[in-house]
PDB file of C-alpha atoms in Angstrom:
ATOM      1  CA  MET A   5     108.041  96.498 121.628  1.00 77.00           C
ATOM      2  CA  ARG A   6     106.237  94.792 118.766  1.00 83.00           C
ATOM      3  CA  LEU A   7     107.328  94.796 115.142  1.00 88.00           C
ATOM      4  CA  LEU A   8     105.534  94.077 111.924  1.00 89.00           C
ATOM      5  CA  GLU A   9     106.849  91.048 110.060  1.00 91.00           C
ATOM      6  CA  ARG A  10     106.420  90.531 106.328  1.00 90.00           C
ATOM      7  CA  ASP A  11     105.951  86.873 105.441  1.00 89.00           C
ATOM      8  CA  ASP A  12     106.881  85.133 102.182  1.00 87.00           C
ATOM      9  CA  ALA A  13     103.383  85.753 100.790  1.00 89.00           C
ATOM     10  CA  GLY A  14     103.721  89.520 101.339  1.00 84.00           C
ATOM     11  CA  GLU A  15     101.291  89.581 104.287  1.00 86.00           C
ATOM     12  CA  PHE A  16     102.007  91.384 107.568  1.00 84.00           C
ATOM     13  CA  ASN A  17     101.795  90.048 111.092  1.00 86.00           C
ATOM     14  CA  LEU A  18     102.559  91.578 114.466  1.00 86.00           C
ATOM     15  CA  THR A  19     105.331  89.888 116.394  1.00 87.00           C
ATOM     16  CA  LYS A  20     104.860  88.950 120.015  1.00 86.00           C
ATOM     17  CA  ASP A  21     106.138  91.546 122.477  1.00 82.00           C
ATOM     18  CA  LEU A  22     109.922  91.572 122.103  1.00 82.00           C
ATOM     19  CA  ILE A  23     111.248  92.187 125.586  1.00 78.00           C
ATOM     20  CA  ASP A  24     114.766  90.727 125.449  1.00 71.00           C
ATOM     21  CA  GLN A  25     116.929  93.128 123.403  1.00 67.00           C
ATOM     22  CA  ASP A  26     119.194  90.248 122.362  1.00 68.00           C
ATOM     23  CA  LYS A  27     116.236  88.670 120.551  1.00 80.00           C
ATOM     24  CA  ILE A  28     115.171  91.759 118.587  1.00 86.00           C
ATOM     25  CA  PRO A  29     115.828  91.150 114.875  1.00 88.00           C
ATOM     26  CA  PRO A  30     117.171  93.829 112.522  1.00 89.00           C
ATOM     27  CA  TYR A  31     114.281  96.005 111.352  1.00 88.00           C
ATOM     28  CA  ALA A  32     113.399  99.012 109.216  1.00 87.00           C
ATOM     29  CA  ILE A  33     111.572 102.090 110.480  1.00 85.00           C
ATOM     30  CA  LEU A  34     108.683 103.608 108.541  1.00 78.00           C
ATOM     31  CA  SER A  35     108.469 107.287 109.435  1.00 78.00           C
ATOM     32  CA  HIS A  36     105.371 108.970 108.077  1.00 74.00           C
ATOM     33  CA  THR A  37     102.849 111.732 108.641  1.00 76.00           C
ATOM     34  CA  TRP A  38      99.732 110.622 110.505  1.00 78.00           C
ATOM     35  CA  VAL A  39      96.578 111.396 108.511  1.00 80.00           C
ATOM     36  CA  ALA A  40      93.429 111.281 110.635  1.00 80.00           C
ATOM     37  CA  ASP A  41      90.930 108.554 109.708  1.00 84.00           C
ATOM     38  CA  GLU A  42      93.295 107.091 107.074  1.00 87.00           C
ATOM     39  CA  GLU A  43      95.888 105.264 109.159  1.00 86.00           C
ATOM     40  CA  VAL A  44      95.761 101.643 110.236  1.00 85.00           C
ATOM     41  CA  VAL A  45      95.664 101.479 114.045  1.00 82.00           C
ATOM     42  CA  LEU A  46      96.931  98.717 116.313  1.00 81.00           C
ATOM     43  CA  GLU A  47      93.601  96.901 116.666  1.00 83.00           C
ATOM     44  CA  GLU A  48      93.202  96.842 112.869  1.00 86.00           C
ATOM     45  CA  LEU A  49      96.694  95.396 112.523  1.00 82.00           C
ATOM     46  CA  LYS A  50      95.856  92.732 115.088  1.00 82.00           C
ATOM     47  CA  ASN A  51      92.619  91.644 113.432  1.00 86.00           C
ATOM     48  CA  GLY A  52      93.546  92.295 109.785  1.00 84.00           C
ATOM     49  CA  THR A  53      90.794  94.826 109.069  1.00 89.00           C
ATOM     50  CA  GLY A  54      92.944  97.795 108.021  1.00 88.00           C
ATOM     51  CA  LYS A  55      93.828  96.690 104.485  1.00 90.00           C
ATOM     52  CA  GLY A  56      91.136  98.865 102.911  1.00 92.00           C
ATOM     53  CA  LYS A  57      92.308 102.070 104.578  1.00 92.00           C
ATOM     54  CA  PRO A  58      94.319 104.604 102.535  1.00 90.00           C
ATOM     55  CA  GLY A  59      97.225 104.457 105.001  1.00 88.00           C
ATOM     56  CA  PHE A  60      97.752 100.735 104.441  1.00 89.00           C
ATOM     57  CA  HIS A  61      99.798 101.463 101.302  1.00 89.00           C
ATOM     58  CA  LYS A  62     102.455 103.071 103.545  1.00 87.00           C
ATOM     59  CA  ILE A  63     102.760  99.854 105.525  1.00 88.00           C
ATOM     60  CA  LYS A  64     102.897  97.752 102.365  1.00 89.00           C
ATOM     61  CA  PHE A  65     105.517 100.052 100.832  1.00 89.00           C
ATOM     62  CA  CYS A  66     107.708  99.785 103.923  1.00 88.00           C
ATOM     63  CA  GLY A  67     107.372  95.998 104.089  1.00 89.00           C
ATOM     64  CA  ASP A  68     108.217  95.654 100.407  1.00 90.00           C
ATOM     65  CA  GLN A  69     111.215  97.984 100.740  1.00 89.00           C
ATOM     66  CA  ALA A  70     112.411  96.183 103.864  1.00 89.00           C
ATOM     67  CA  GLU A  71     112.312  92.909 101.921  1.00 90.00           C
ATOM     68  CA  ARG A  72     114.365  94.449  99.092  1.00 90.00           C
ATOM     69  CA  ASP A  73     116.876  95.495 101.767  1.00 89.00           C
ATOM     70  CA  GLY A  74     117.025  91.949 103.140  1.00 90.00           C
ATOM     71  CA  LEU A  75     114.829  92.585 106.206  1.00 91.00           C
ATOM     72  CA  ARG A  76     111.643  90.818 107.304  1.00 92.00           C
ATOM     73  CA  HIS A  77     110.755  93.128 110.182  1.00 91.00           C
ATOM     74  CA  PHE A  78     109.787  96.783 110.391  1.00 89.00           C
ATOM     75  CA  TRP A  79     108.282  99.309 112.774  1.00 85.00           C
ATOM     76  CA  ARG A  80     106.173 102.374 112.084  1.00 76.00           C
ATOM     77  CA  LEU A  81     106.547 105.780 113.623  1.00 64.00           C
ATOM     78  CA  SER A  82     104.088 108.557 112.872  1.00 58.00           C
ATOM     79  CA  GLN A  83     105.203 112.185 112.908  1.00 49.00           C
ATOM     80  CA  THR A  84     102.210 113.220 115.015  1.00 50.00           C
ATOM     81  CA  GLU A  85     100.693 111.326 117.886  1.00 48.00           C
ATOM     82  CA  PRO A  86      97.476 109.303 117.556  1.00 53.00           C
ATOM     83  CA  HIS A  87      94.798 109.216 120.259  1.00 53.00           C
ATOM     84  CA  PRO A  88      95.970 108.578 123.849  1.00 54.00           C
ATOM     85  CA  GLU A  89      94.341 105.116 123.900  1.00 54.00           C
ATOM     86  CA  GLN A  90      96.482 104.064 120.932  1.00 49.00           C
ATOM     87  CA  ILE A  91      99.633 105.438 122.544  1.00 46.00           C
ATOM     88  CA  GLN A  92      98.997 103.323 125.643  1.00 46.00           C
ATOM     89  CA  GLN A  93      98.680 100.207 123.469  1.00 47.00           C
ATOM     90  CA  ALA A  94     101.845 100.858 121.492  1.00 48.00           C
ATOM     91  CA  HIS A  95     105.174  99.339 122.402  1.00 44.00           C
ATOM     92  CA  GLU A  96     107.750 101.837 121.213  1.00 54.00           C
ATOM     93  CA  PRO A  97     111.427 100.928 120.875  1.00 53.00           C
ATOM     94  CA  HIS A  98     114.056 102.550 123.040  1.00 49.00           C
ATOM     95  CA  PRO A  99     116.425 105.124 121.460  1.00 51.00           C
ATOM     96  CA  GLU A 100     119.286 102.603 121.394  1.00 50.00           C
ATOM     97  CA  GLN A 101     117.080 100.207 119.414  1.00 47.00           C
ATOM     98  CA  ILE A 102     116.239 102.947 116.928  1.00 49.00           C
ATOM     99  CA  GLN A 103     119.954 103.591 116.433  1.00 45.00           C
ATOM    100  CA  GLN A 104     120.389  99.917 115.549  1.00 47.00           C
ATOM    101  CA  ALA A 105     117.530  99.906 113.051  1.00 47.00           C
ATOM    102  CA  HIS A 106     117.782 100.277 109.298  1.00 44.00           C
ATOM    103  CA  GLU A 107     115.888 103.436 108.334  1.00 42.00           C
ATOM    104  CA  LEU A 108     113.679 103.768 105.292  1.00 39.00           C
ATOM    105  CA  ALA A 109     112.633 107.167 104.015  1.00 38.00           C
ATOM    106  CA  LEU A 110     109.037 107.464 102.943  1.00 38.00           C
ATOM    107  CA  SER A 111     107.543 110.645 101.627  1.00 35.00           C
ATOM    108  CA  GLN A 112     104.254 111.822 103.052  1.00 32.00           C
ATOM    109  CA  ARG A 113     102.310 110.518 100.060  1.00 39.00           C
ATOM    110  CA  GLU A 114     104.151 107.651  98.352  1.00 48.00           C
ATOM    111  CA  PRO A 115     102.104 106.237  95.439  1.00 50.00           C
ATOM    112  CA  ALA A 116     100.452 102.873  96.125  1.00 49.00           C
TER     113      ALA A 116
END
């Protein structure tokens, strides 16, 4: 499982793969509707090229809200599945980890 981490400058970074459940920090979950060709995919998160995509505002909103709630980490969950190649690359949390997470509600189209 990998989380997004918001740094003090408001930028986002992917954590390393968090394997040991005792080391997983508290995190928020961004649940949203996947919009084809608008969402930031894993490779774009890794190399920082997704900031110009329309879906980036969802990630920024979640990171900003997580910070207001005292959290640095968050994870995103789309309501429909992306392409199979992206699913293979994703590291999804286990149900017990989701139960431990702080949830953030985000409407389908939150203003930027």
